[in-house]
Coordinates of C-alpha atoms in Angstrom, one line a residue:
Chain A
M1 CA 0.0 0.3 -0.2
E2 CA 1.3 3.2 -1.1
K3 CA 1.7 6.0 2.1
S4 CA 0.9 8.9 0.3
N5 CA -2.6 7.5 -0.3
V6 CA -3.7 7.0 3.1
V7 CA -6.2 9.8 4.1
L8 CA -7.4 9.0 7.5
H9 CA -5.4 6.9 10.0
V10 CA -6.0 5.6 13.3
A11 CA -2.8 4.9 14.7
D12 CA -2.5 2.7 17.6
V13 CA -5.6 3.3 19.1
H14 CA -7.7 2.3 23.4
K15 CA -10.2 3.4 25.1
R16 CA -11.6 2.1 27.8
F17 CA -14.8 2.6 30.0
G18 CA -14.0 1.5 33.5
G19 CA -12.9 -1.6 33.0
L20 CA -14.3 -2.4 29.9
H21 CA -11.8 -2.2 27.0
A22 CA -14.4 -0.7 24.0
L23 CA -11.2 -0.5 21.6
A24 CA -8.0 -2.2 21.6
D25 CA -5.4 -1.3 19.7
I26 CA -6.7 -0.1 16.5
D27 CA -5.0 0.5 13.4
L28 CA -7.0 1.7 10.5
Q29 CA -5.8 3.3 7.6
V30 CA -8.5 4.9 5.2
E31 CA -7.3 5.4 1.4
E32 CA -7.9 8.7 -0.1
G33 CA -11.5 8.4 -2.6
K34 CA -12.6 4.8 -1.4
T35 CA -15.1 3.5 0.7
H36 CA -14.2 1.8 3.5
A37 CA -16.4 0.1 5.6
I38 CA -16.8 -1.0 9.5
I39 CA -18.5 -4.1 10.1
G40 CA -19.1 -6.5 13.2
P41 CA -21.8 -7.5 15.7
N42 CA -23.8 -4.9 18.1
G43 CA -21.5 -3.8 20.8
A44 CA -18.2 -4.6 18.4
G45 CA -17.1 -1.0 19.0
K46 CA -17.9 0.6 15.9
S47 CA -19.7 3.6 16.9
T48 CA -17.0 4.3 20.0
L49 CA -14.0 4.3 17.5
L50 CA -16.6 7.0 15.1
N51 CA -17.2 8.7 17.6
V52 CA -13.2 8.9 18.7
I53 CA -12.2 9.8 15.0
I54 CA -14.9 13.1 15.4
G55 CA -13.7 14.2 18.3
K56 CA -16.9 13.0 20.7
L57 CA -14.7 11.0 22.5
A58 CA -11.1 10.7 23.9
P59 CA -8.8 8.1 22.8
T60 CA -7.3 6.7 26.3
S61 CA -3.7 6.2 23.5
G62 CA -3.1 6.1 20.1
Q63 CA -4.4 9.0 17.9
V64 CA -6.5 9.8 14.8
V65 CA -4.1 11.7 11.7
F66 CA -6.0 13.1 9.1
D67 CA -3.8 14.1 5.8
G68 CA -1.3 14.7 8.6
T69 CA -3.3 16.7 11.0
V70 CA -3.6 15.2 14.2
L71 CA -7.8 15.2 15.3
T72 CA -7.3 13.8 18.6
G73 CA -7.3 16.7 21.1
R74 CA -9.5 19.0 18.9
K75 CA -13.2 20.1 19.3
P76 CA -15.7 18.6 16.7
Y77 CA -16.0 22.0 15.1
Q78 CA -12.6 22.1 14.3
I79 CA -12.4 19.0 13.3
N80 CA -15.8 19.4 10.7
Q81 CA -13.8 22.6 9.5
L82 CA -10.8 20.7 8.4
G83 CA -13.1 18.7 5.9
I84 CA -14.9 16.2 7.9
A85 CA -18.8 15.3 8.3
R86 CA -21.0 12.9 10.0
V87 CA -24.5 11.2 9.6
F88 CA -25.1 10.1 13.1
Q89 CA -27.0 6.8 13.6
T90 CA -29.8 8.5 15.6
P91 CA -30.4 11.3 13.0
E92 CA -29.2 14.9 14.7
I93 CA -30.9 17.7 13.0
F94 CA -32.8 20.9 14.0
A95 CA -36.2 19.5 14.5
D96 CA -37.7 23.5 15.0
L97 CA -36.8 24.5 11.8
S98 CA -37.5 24.2 7.9
V99 CA -35.6 21.3 5.9
L100 CA -34.2 23.9 3.9
H101 CA -32.4 26.0 6.5
N102 CA -31.5 22.9 7.9
V103 CA -29.5 22.5 4.8
M104 CA -28.4 26.1 4.5
I105 CA -27.0 26.2 7.6
P106 CA -23.9 24.0 6.8
A107 CA -23.4 25.4 3.9
L108 CA -22.9 29.0 5.9
A109 CA -20.2 27.4 8.0
K110 CA -18.6 25.5 5.2
R111 CA -18.6 29.9 3.8
D112 CA -17.9 31.9 7.0
G113 CA -16.3 29.4 9.2
M114 CA -16.8 28.7 12.8
F115 CA -18.4 32.1 14.0
T116 CA -19.6 35.1 12.2
L117 CA -21.0 38.0 13.5
N118 CA -23.5 38.8 10.5
M119 CA -26.8 39.2 12.5
L120 CA -27.8 42.7 10.3
R121 CA -27.4 40.7 7.5
S122 CA -30.8 39.6 5.6
L123 CA -31.2 35.6 5.3
D124 CA -33.3 36.5 2.4
S125 CA -30.3 38.0 0.9
E126 CA -28.4 34.6 0.9
T127 CA -29.6 33.7 -2.4
G128 CA -26.4 31.7 -3.2
I129 CA -26.0 29.4 -0.2
R130 CA -30.2 29.4 -1.0
A131 CA -29.9 27.8 -4.2
E132 CA -26.8 25.9 -3.5
A133 CA -29.2 24.1 -0.5
E134 CA -32.1 24.2 -2.9
H135 CA -29.8 22.2 -5.5
M136 CA -28.8 19.9 -2.9
L137 CA -32.4 18.9 -2.1
E138 CA -32.6 17.8 -5.0
D139 CA -30.5 15.8 -5.4
V140 CA -31.5 14.2 -2.4
G141 CA -35.0 13.4 -3.8
M142 CA -36.9 16.0 -0.8
T143 CA -37.3 19.5 -2.9
N144 CA -41.2 19.1 -2.1
R145 CA -40.3 19.1 1.5
R146 CA -38.2 21.6 2.0
E147 CA -40.7 23.9 3.5
M148 CA -41.4 21.4 6.4
L149 CA -40.0 21.8 9.6
A150 CA -37.5 18.9 10.0
G151 CA -39.0 18.0 12.9
S152 CA -42.1 16.4 10.2
L153 CA -40.4 14.7 8.6
S154 CA -40.4 10.4 8.5
R155 CA -37.1 8.6 9.5
G156 CA -35.9 7.8 6.2
D157 CA -36.6 11.8 5.0
K158 CA -34.6 12.6 8.1
R159 CA -31.4 10.4 7.3
R160 CA -31.7 11.6 4.0
M161 CA -32.1 15.3 5.3
E162 CA -28.6 14.9 7.2
L163 CA -26.9 13.5 4.7
A164 CA -27.7 16.2 2.3
M165 CA -26.3 18.3 5.5
C166 CA -23.5 16.6 5.5
L167 CA -22.4 16.8 1.7
I168 CA -23.8 20.1 0.7
Q169 CA -20.3 20.6 2.7
H170 CA -18.5 18.9 0.0
P171 CA -16.5 17.4 3.1
R172 CA -13.4 15.8 1.9
L173 CA -14.2 12.8 4.5
L174 CA -17.4 11.9 5.3
L175 CA -18.4 9.2 8.5
L176 CA -21.5 7.2 8.2
D177 CA -23.3 5.4 10.9
E178 CA -26.0 3.3 9.8
P179 CA -27.1 6.0 6.9
T180 CA -29.9 3.5 5.8
A181 CA -31.2 2.2 9.1
G182 CA -34.8 2.6 9.9
M183 CA -35.0 3.0 5.4
S184 CA -37.5 1.0 3.4
R185 CA -35.7 -1.6 0.5
H186 CA -36.8 1.0 -1.7
D187 CA -34.9 4.4 0.2
T188 CA -32.1 1.6 0.8
N189 CA -31.7 1.5 -3.1
T190 CA -32.4 5.5 -3.6
T191 CA -29.4 6.3 -1.2
I192 CA -26.8 3.7 -2.4
E193 CA -27.3 5.2 -5.4
L194 CA -26.7 8.6 -4.4
L195 CA -23.5 7.6 -2.2
K196 CA -22.3 5.9 -5.2
K197 CA -22.8 9.0 -7.3
I198 CA -20.3 10.8 -4.4
K199 CA -18.3 7.8 -4.7
S200 CA -17.5 9.1 -8.2
R201 CA -16.4 12.5 -7.0
G202 CA -13.8 11.2 -4.9
M203 CA -15.2 11.6 -1.7
T204 CA -13.6 9.6 1.2
K205 CA -16.3 7.7 2.9
V206 CA -16.0 5.8 6.7
I207 CA -19.5 3.6 6.6
I208 CA -20.6 1.9 9.4
E209 CA -23.4 -0.7 8.3
H210 CA -25.4 -3.6 9.6
D211 CA -26.9 -4.6 5.8
M212 CA -24.8 -6.7 4.1
H213 CA -26.0 -5.3 1.1
V214 CA -25.5 -2.1 1.4
V215 CA -21.8 -3.0 2.3
F216 CA -21.8 -5.4 -1.0
S217 CA -22.5 -2.6 -2.8
L218 CA -20.4 0.1 -1.6
A219 CA -17.3 -1.1 0.0
D220 CA -13.8 -0.9 -1.7
K221 CA -12.3 -2.0 1.8
I222 CA -14.0 -3.8 4.4
S223 CA -12.7 -3.8 8.2
V224 CA -14.4 -6.0 10.4
L225 CA -14.6 -5.0 13.9
A226 CA -15.1 -7.7 17.1
Q227 CA -15.1 -7.2 20.9
G228 CA -13.0 -3.7 19.8
R229 CA -10.6 -5.2 18.3
I230 CA -9.8 -5.2 14.3
I231 CA -9.9 -9.4 12.9
A232 CA -10.2 -9.0 9.3
D233 CA -9.4 -6.4 6.8
G234 CA -9.2 -6.2 3.0
S235 CA -11.2 -6.2 -0.1
P236 CA -15.2 -7.3 0.1
D237 CA -14.2 -11.1 -1.9
E238 CA -11.1 -11.1 0.7
V239 CA -12.9 -10.5 3.9
R240 CA -16.2 -12.6 2.6
G241 CA -14.2 -15.8 2.3
N242 CA -12.3 -15.2 5.5
P243 CA -13.0 -17.9 8.3
K244 CA -12.8 -15.8 11.3
V245 CA -15.3 -12.7 10.3
Q246 CA -17.7 -16.0 9.3
E247 CA -17.8 -17.3 12.9
A248 CA -17.5 -14.1 14.4
Y249 CA -20.0 -12.0 12.1
L250 CA -21.5 -13.5 9.2
G251 CA -22.0 -16.4 10.3
G252 CA -24.4 -15.6 12.8
A253 CA -26.4 -14.4 10.2
H254 CA -26.9 -17.5 7.9
Chain B
M1 CA -36.3 46.4 -0.4
T2 CA -36.4 42.6 -1.1
T3 CA -32.8 41.8 0.1
F4 CA -33.5 44.6 3.1
M5 CA -36.4 43.4 4.6
S6 CA -39.3 41.2 3.3
R7 CA -42.6 42.5 2.6
N8 CA -43.8 41.2 5.7
D9 CA -41.1 42.0 7.8
L10 CA -41.5 45.5 6.6
F11 CA -45.6 45.6 7.4
L12 CA -44.8 44.4 10.8
F13 CA -42.4 46.8 11.5
L14 CA -44.9 49.6 10.9
G15 CA -48.1 48.0 12.2
F16 CA -45.6 47.8 15.4
T17 CA -44.7 51.5 15.0
I18 CA -48.2 52.2 14.4
V19 CA -49.5 51.2 17.2
V20 CA -47.0 52.2 19.8
L21 CA -46.8 55.7 18.7
A22 CA -51.1 56.0 18.9
M23 CA -50.7 54.7 22.2
P24 CA -52.2 57.5 24.5
I25 CA -54.7 57.8 21.9
W26 CA -56.3 53.8 21.7
L27 CA -55.1 53.1 25.6
A28 CA -57.0 56.1 26.8
P29 CA -60.6 54.4 26.7
F30 CA -58.8 51.4 29.3
G31 CA -57.6 54.3 31.6
A32 CA -53.7 53.7 30.6
G33 CA -53.4 56.5 28.5
Y34 CA -51.5 58.7 30.6
P35 CA -47.3 59.2 30.6
D36 CA -46.2 57.6 33.5
L37 CA -47.6 54.1 32.9
L38 CA -47.1 54.4 28.7
Q39 CA -43.2 54.9 29.8
R40 CA -42.7 51.8 31.6
F41 CA -44.9 49.9 28.8
M42 CA -42.2 51.2 26.4
I43 CA -39.1 50.4 29.1
F44 CA -39.9 46.9 30.3
G45 CA -41.1 46.1 26.1
I46 CA -37.2 47.2 25.8
F47 CA -36.3 44.3 28.1
A48 CA -38.6 41.3 27.0
V49 CA -37.5 42.3 23.7
G50 CA -33.9 42.2 24.4
F51 CA -34.5 39.3 27.1
N52 CA -36.2 37.2 24.2
I53 CA -33.0 37.2 22.1
L54 CA -31.4 34.7 24.7
F55 CA -34.5 32.8 26.3
G56 CA -36.4 32.7 22.4
L57 CA -34.0 32.2 19.7
T58 CA -31.0 30.7 21.6
G59 CA -32.9 28.6 24.4
Y60 CA -30.7 30.2 27.3
L61 CA -33.6 30.8 30.7
S62 CA -31.3 33.6 32.4
F63 CA -32.9 33.8 35.6
G64 CA -30.6 37.1 36.4
H65 CA -31.5 39.7 33.9
A66 CA -32.9 41.9 36.1
A67 CA -29.0 42.6 37.4
F68 CA -28.5 44.3 34.0
F69 CA -31.3 46.3 34.0
G70 CA -30.1 47.9 37.5
V71 CA -26.3 48.2 36.1
G72 CA -27.7 50.3 33.0
S73 CA -30.0 52.3 35.8
Y74 CA -27.1 53.1 37.4
A75 CA -24.8 54.0 34.6
A76 CA -27.3 56.7 33.7
V77 CA -27.3 57.9 37.1
W78 CA -24.0 58.5 37.7
S79 CA -24.0 59.8 33.8
F80 CA -26.7 62.3 34.8
K81 CA -24.5 63.1 38.0
L82 CA -21.1 63.7 36.5
L83 CA -21.4 64.7 32.9
T84 CA -24.2 66.3 32.3
L85 CA -27.9 66.1 32.2
D86 CA -28.6 65.4 28.6
A87 CA -30.5 61.8 28.2
I88 CA -28.5 60.8 25.3
P89 CA -24.9 60.2 26.8
A90 CA -26.4 58.5 29.6
M91 CA -28.2 56.1 27.6
I92 CA -24.4 55.2 25.3
F93 CA -22.7 55.1 28.8
A94 CA -25.4 52.7 30.3
V95 CA -25.3 50.2 27.5
L96 CA -21.7 50.2 27.4
I97 CA -21.2 49.5 31.1
S98 CA -24.1 46.4 30.8
G99 CA -22.7 45.4 27.8
L100 CA -19.3 44.8 30.0
F101 CA -21.1 43.3 32.6
A102 CA -23.0 41.1 30.7
L103 CA -19.7 39.8 28.8
I104 CA -17.8 39.4 32.1
I105 CA -21.1 37.5 33.7
G106 CA -22.2 35.5 30.2
F107 CA -18.5 34.0 29.6
L108 CA -18.8 32.2 33.1
C109 CA -22.2 31.7 32.7
L110 CA -22.2 30.1 29.9
R111 CA -20.0 27.6 30.7
R112 CA -22.8 25.9 31.5
S113 CA -26.1 25.4 29.8
G114 CA -29.9 24.2 31.1
I115 CA -30.9 24.2 34.6
Y116 CA -26.9 25.2 35.2
F117 CA -26.8 28.2 33.1
S118 CA -30.0 29.3 34.9
I119 CA -29.1 28.8 38.6
L120 CA -25.2 30.6 37.8
T121 CA -26.9 33.5 36.3
L122 CA -29.6 33.6 39.3
A123 CA -26.4 33.6 41.8
F124 CA -24.6 36.1 39.9
A125 CA -27.8 38.4 39.8
Q126 CA -28.1 37.6 43.7
M127 CA -24.8 38.6 44.1
S128 CA -25.2 41.8 42.3
Y129 CA -28.0 42.9 44.3
N130 CA -26.5 42.8 47.5
L131 CA -23.1 44.3 46.2
A132 CA -25.7 47.1 45.5
Y133 CA -27.4 46.9 48.6
S134 CA -24.4 46.6 50.9
V135 CA -21.5 46.4 49.9
L136 CA -20.8 48.8 46.9
T137 CA -22.3 51.4 49.2
P138 CA -20.6 54.4 47.8
I139 CA -21.0 54.0 44.2
T140 CA -25.0 53.0 44.9
N141 CA -25.9 55.0 48.1
G142 CA -27.2 51.7 49.3
E143 CA -30.7 50.8 51.0
T144 CA -31.7 54.9 49.7
G145 CA -30.8 54.4 46.2
L146 CA -28.7 56.9 43.9
Q147 CA -30.0 60.3 43.4
L148 CA -29.3 63.4 41.8
T149 CA -28.8 66.5 44.2
L150 CA -27.4 70.4 43.0
A151 CA -24.3 69.5 44.3
D152 CA -23.3 66.7 41.5
P153 CA -20.8 68.0 39.3
R154 CA -21.7 67.3 36.1
V155 CA -18.6 68.4 33.9
L156 CA -19.9 68.6 30.8
D157 CA -22.8 71.2 31.9
A158 CA -20.1 73.0 33.7
A159 CA -18.4 74.0 31.0
V160 CA -20.6 75.4 28.8
G161 CA -22.0 77.5 31.9
Q162 CA -25.0 75.5 32.0
T163 CA -26.3 76.2 35.5
F164 CA -29.7 74.9 37.3
V165 CA -32.3 76.0 40.3
G166 CA -34.6 73.2 41.8
Q167 CA -34.2 69.7 41.3
P168 CA -32.3 68.7 38.6
V169 CA -34.4 66.8 35.9
P170 CA -32.8 64.5 33.1
T171 CA -33.1 66.3 29.5
L172 CA -32.9 66.0 25.7
L173 CA -30.9 68.8 23.7
G174 CA -32.2 71.8 26.8
Q175 CA -36.1 69.9 26.5
Q176 CA -37.1 68.4 30.2
L177 CA -38.2 64.6 29.5
G178 CA -41.0 64.7 31.7
G179 CA -44.6 63.5 30.7
Y180 CA -45.3 63.0 26.7
A181 CA -42.2 64.1 25.5
G182 CA -40.8 60.9 27.7
F183 CA -42.7 58.5 26.5
Y184 CA -41.9 59.3 22.7
F185 CA -38.4 59.1 23.7
C186 CA -38.8 55.8 25.4
A187 CA -41.3 55.1 22.4
G188 CA -38.2 55.9 19.8
F189 CA -36.2 53.3 21.7
L190 CA -39.0 50.8 21.9
I191 CA -39.4 51.1 17.9
L192 CA -35.2 51.1 17.5
A193 CA -35.0 48.4 19.7
F194 CA -37.7 46.3 18.1
F195 CA -36.2 47.2 14.6
I196 CA -32.7 45.6 15.7
A197 CA -34.3 42.5 16.9
Q198 CA -36.3 42.0 14.0
R199 CA -33.6 42.3 12.0
I200 CA -31.5 40.0 14.6
A201 CA -33.9 37.2 13.8
G202 CA -34.2 37.3 10.0
S203 CA -30.3 37.4 9.7
P204 CA -27.7 34.3 9.4
F205 CA -26.8 34.9 12.7
G206 CA -30.3 34.8 14.2
M207 CA -31.1 31.6 12.4
M208 CA -27.6 29.9 14.0
L209 CA -29.0 31.4 17.5
K210 CA -32.2 29.2 16.3
A211 CA -30.1 26.3 15.6
I212 CA -28.6 26.1 18.7
K213 CA -32.0 26.2 20.8
S214 CA -32.7 23.3 18.6
N215 CA -29.6 21.1 18.5
Q216 CA -26.6 22.0 20.3
T217 CA -25.0 18.8 19.7
R218 CA -25.3 19.4 15.3
M219 CA -24.2 23.0 15.6
Q220 CA -21.1 21.7 16.7
F221 CA -20.8 18.8 14.3
T222 CA -21.4 21.2 11.7
G223 CA -18.8 23.3 12.0
F224 CA -19.9 26.0 14.6
N225 CA -18.2 27.5 17.6
T226 CA -21.4 27.9 19.5
R227 CA -19.6 29.4 22.5
P228 CA -19.4 32.9 21.0
Y229 CA -23.0 32.5 19.1
A230 CA -24.5 32.3 22.8
L231 CA -22.5 34.7 24.2
S232 CA -23.1 37.4 21.6
A233 CA -26.5 36.7 22.4
F234 CA -26.2 37.6 25.7
V235 CA -24.2 40.2 25.7
I236 CA -27.1 41.9 23.4
S237 CA -29.8 40.6 25.8
G238 CA -27.9 42.3 28.4
M239 CA -27.4 45.4 26.4
Y240 CA -30.8 45.5 25.7
A241 CA -31.7 45.5 29.7
G242 CA -29.3 48.1 30.7
L243 CA -30.9 50.1 27.9
A244 CA -34.1 49.6 29.3
G245 CA -32.5 50.5 32.8
A246 CA -31.6 53.8 31.6
L247 CA -34.2 54.7 30.2
L248 CA -36.5 54.4 33.9
A249 CA -33.8 56.3 35.4
V250 CA -34.1 59.2 32.5
T251 CA -37.9 58.8 33.5
D252 CA -37.3 58.7 37.4
P253 CA -33.9 59.8 38.3
L254 CA -33.3 57.3 41.1
A255 CA -31.7 53.9 40.7
G256 CA -32.2 51.7 43.5
A257 CA -30.8 48.3 44.4
E258 CA -34.8 46.2 44.2
R259 CA -34.4 46.9 40.7
M260 CA -32.2 44.1 40.4
Q261 CA -33.8 41.3 43.2
W262 CA -34.8 38.0 41.4
T263 CA -38.3 39.3 41.2
A264 CA -37.7 41.4 38.8
S265 CA -35.2 39.2 37.1
G266 CA -38.6 36.4 37.4
E267 CA -41.0 39.5 35.7
V268 CA -39.2 39.1 32.3
V269 CA -39.2 35.6 32.6
L270 CA -43.3 35.3 33.1
M271 CA -43.4 38.3 30.6
T272 CA -42.0 36.7 28.0
I273 CA -43.7 33.4 28.1
L274 CA -47.1 34.8 28.7
G275 CA -46.5 36.7 25.2
G276 CA -45.1 34.3 23.4
V277 CA -41.5 32.7 23.6
G278 CA -39.2 33.2 20.8
T279 CA -41.6 35.2 18.8
L280 CA -41.0 39.4 18.0
V281 CA -44.1 40.8 18.8
G282 CA -45.2 38.4 22.2
P283 CA -42.7 39.3 25.0
V284 CA -43.7 43.0 24.4
I285 CA -47.7 42.2 24.5
G286 CA -46.6 40.4 27.5
A287 CA -44.8 43.1 29.2
W288 CA -47.8 45.5 28.4
I289 CA -50.2 43.1 29.5
I290 CA -47.9 42.5 33.3
K291 CA -47.7 46.4 33.8
Y292 CA -51.4 47.0 32.8
F293 CA -52.9 44.6 35.0
E294 CA -50.0 45.6 37.7
N295 CA -51.3 49.2 37.4
I296 CA -54.8 48.6 37.8
L297 CA -55.3 45.8 40.3
S298 CA -52.3 47.1 42.9
A299 CA -54.5 50.4 42.5
L300 CA -57.6 48.0 44.0
N301 CA -58.8 48.6 47.8
D302 CA -61.5 47.1 50.3
N303 CA -63.3 50.1 49.6
I304 CA -63.3 49.7 45.6
L305 CA -64.3 46.2 45.7
A306 CA -67.7 46.8 48.2
R307 CA -68.7 49.6 46.1
F308 CA -68.4 47.1 43.2
W309 CA -69.8 44.3 44.7
S310 CA -72.7 46.3 46.1
F311 CA -75.6 44.9 44.1
L312 CA -75.0 41.3 46.2
P313 CA -76.9 40.6 49.4
E314 CA -75.0 41.8 52.0
G315 CA -74.0 38.8 53.5
V316 CA -73.2 37.5 50.7
A317 CA -71.0 40.9 49.4
D318 CA -68.9 41.0 52.4
V319 CA -67.4 36.7 51.3
V320 CA -66.8 37.8 47.9
V321 CA -65.2 41.5 49.0
K322 CA -63.0 39.1 51.4
I323 CA -62.1 36.9 48.5
T324 CA -61.4 39.1 45.6
S325 CA -59.7 41.4 47.9
K326 CA -57.0 38.8 48.3
F327 CA -56.3 39.5 44.2
V328 CA -56.0 43.0 44.3
G329 CA -53.8 45.4 46.2
D330 CA -50.1 43.8 47.5
G331 CA -52.0 40.5 46.6
W332 CA -52.3 41.1 42.9
H333 CA -49.4 38.8 42.1
L334 CA -51.8 35.8 43.2
T335 CA -53.7 36.7 39.6
L336 CA -50.8 37.1 38.0
G337 CA -49.4 34.0 39.1
L338 CA -53.3 32.2 38.0
A339 CA -53.1 34.2 35.1
F340 CA -49.6 32.7 34.3
V341 CA -50.5 28.8 35.2
I342 CA -53.9 28.9 32.7
V343 CA -51.6 30.4 30.0
V344 CA -49.1 27.6 30.5
I345 CA -51.1 25.0 31.0
F346 CA -53.5 26.0 27.8
L347 CA -51.9 27.8 25.8
P348 CA -47.7 27.0 26.2
G349 CA -46.8 29.2 23.1
G350 CA -48.5 31.9 24.7
I351 CA -51.1 35.0 23.6
M352 CA -49.1 34.4 20.2
E353 CA -50.1 31.1 20.1
G354 CA -54.1 31.8 20.6
V355 CA -53.4 34.5 18.0
R356 CA -52.4 31.9 15.6
R357 CA -55.2 29.4 17.2
I358 CA -57.7 31.6 16.2
A359 CA -56.5 33.2 13.0
A360 CA -56.0 29.5 11.9
A361 CA -60.3 28.5 12.9
F362 CA -61.5 32.0 11.0
R363 CA -59.0 30.8 8.0
R364 CA -60.4 27.3 7.7
S365 CA -64.1 28.5 8.5
G366 CA -63.9 31.2 5.6
S367 CA -62.7 29.0 3.3
S368 CA -64.5 26.0 4.2
S369 CA -67.9 27.9 3.6
A370 CA -66.6 29.8 0.8
K371 CA -64.2 28.0 -1.9
P372 CA -63.4 25.0 0.3
S373 CA -60.7 24.3 -3.2
A374 CA -58.9 27.0 -3.2
R375 CA -57.1 25.8 0.2
T376 CA -53.3 25.5 -0.7
Q377 CA -51.7 21.8 0.6
P378 CA -48.0 21.6 0.3
A379 CA -47.1 19.3 -2.8
E380 CA -46.5 16.4 -2.1

């Protein structure tokens, strides 16, 4: 593997919660432009790993490096400003605001930075940002819901909107925590198509997913996590054929 | 015009301006058309509009805003004592001092959110009250309150050779600010305060404040440092409170520590909730209603009640007078408490929610009887 292609490097990360060794000796390298899936049974530490990357949790030891910058110790908003966006397992959205405003806010964060005192400018004059947000909503097929309150959307629509909120920032790295959980088969397929479309734009993605259909349609590389350790690493075919994986994870599905 | 202010905002602003300026006329039939009460309507309207920027937009419930109100009063009176009796320097001075004060308190309190934030603000306000009441007597004149005297230096007035006879009264460009002049002076500031609040609510900054109220976690993962946003909202609302406090000192140049007490902080919370949290007009209406009923009910006494109920049989009238007398005079807070409980239970969005519901009911009945097909529905 060429070192220069690695955009995200999780190096020797350990995370303990009291006596629980939630992450043990995690070493993960994500290559630029690739979709890297992390799979594993419930409680394997997948979400903990994502939380460590995004700065929500501090690792007990080890560090996370993104494109030469150490993320460990930085605040979530600083990490986002470096170009990392995240879709949560339970959608984190602005329930009291309209769908359009939900998507405009991240676009403003991207343009104006982490703080601007632009209180005498009118929101109506932000035509550029508005157009961008409307275009983004069109991409995820939500144009007709743009004036609705985000809190009144269906679960699947909330996830799609959250994805739009991340995509509008054109992040270099997108972290997806079960992006299709709770979606109908039809919505899942739409989301897969959407994620494939982004893939062709060269965005790097780390995706946690239970649905093997989603994983094998999207992933270039798969890491299998079990009890806080990476037990297998490789292309989808390699992982599918790995007996350890069969035993720890896929075996249970048969 | 479209980029400066939307058509709806413009109508709201013009409507508000007209209602405020015409208050002496339309409030006269309600027995409230006299300057002293009208001034208080303006002053507490400003206080509530500013409080709403923090509580209504950003979602941080402060229980200590009376501290900034009091600081504004003290600062204004000191300006009258040391600089000049003209009101404008006093207003500027008061807004700056209260803004600085809010910056310090806000910086400390905003390290926590939710109930812990509320308790911290309450603690700081009570500390300020006690400092003003006793420790800082040289600055605040303690229990007696800070007053104007003929012996005050007033360096700017002295420099232009102005002298005074009798009790010093704040002026605006040489005109005394009593009575209706005082009302229009305060009304000008309320209209300006409303305009600025409207601009803030309709700006990207205002949308960020609403987003912080809605989901602070998402804001952080979206790349926003939420602390300076919340602190800005805190300082702005502190400056509004200082402005209101200064206006109270302009209309009545005496600043006392009781203005900073927790009951005064609680009152602005009640005004905002009663009128409608997060709406532009609601807090002003809440302030007006509370000040109006305070004025009416606290003036009633047993004699007036006895006359009012005199049509009832003797024994019954006595009992009714006895019961109702508990709700008026000094006991008017009991009435306020009851009204507040009823509003919060039945109209959690305050009076503005009531207005919206009535408007919606009218629209429904109007459209269903006339032309049901004309109802527009969101496209699916």
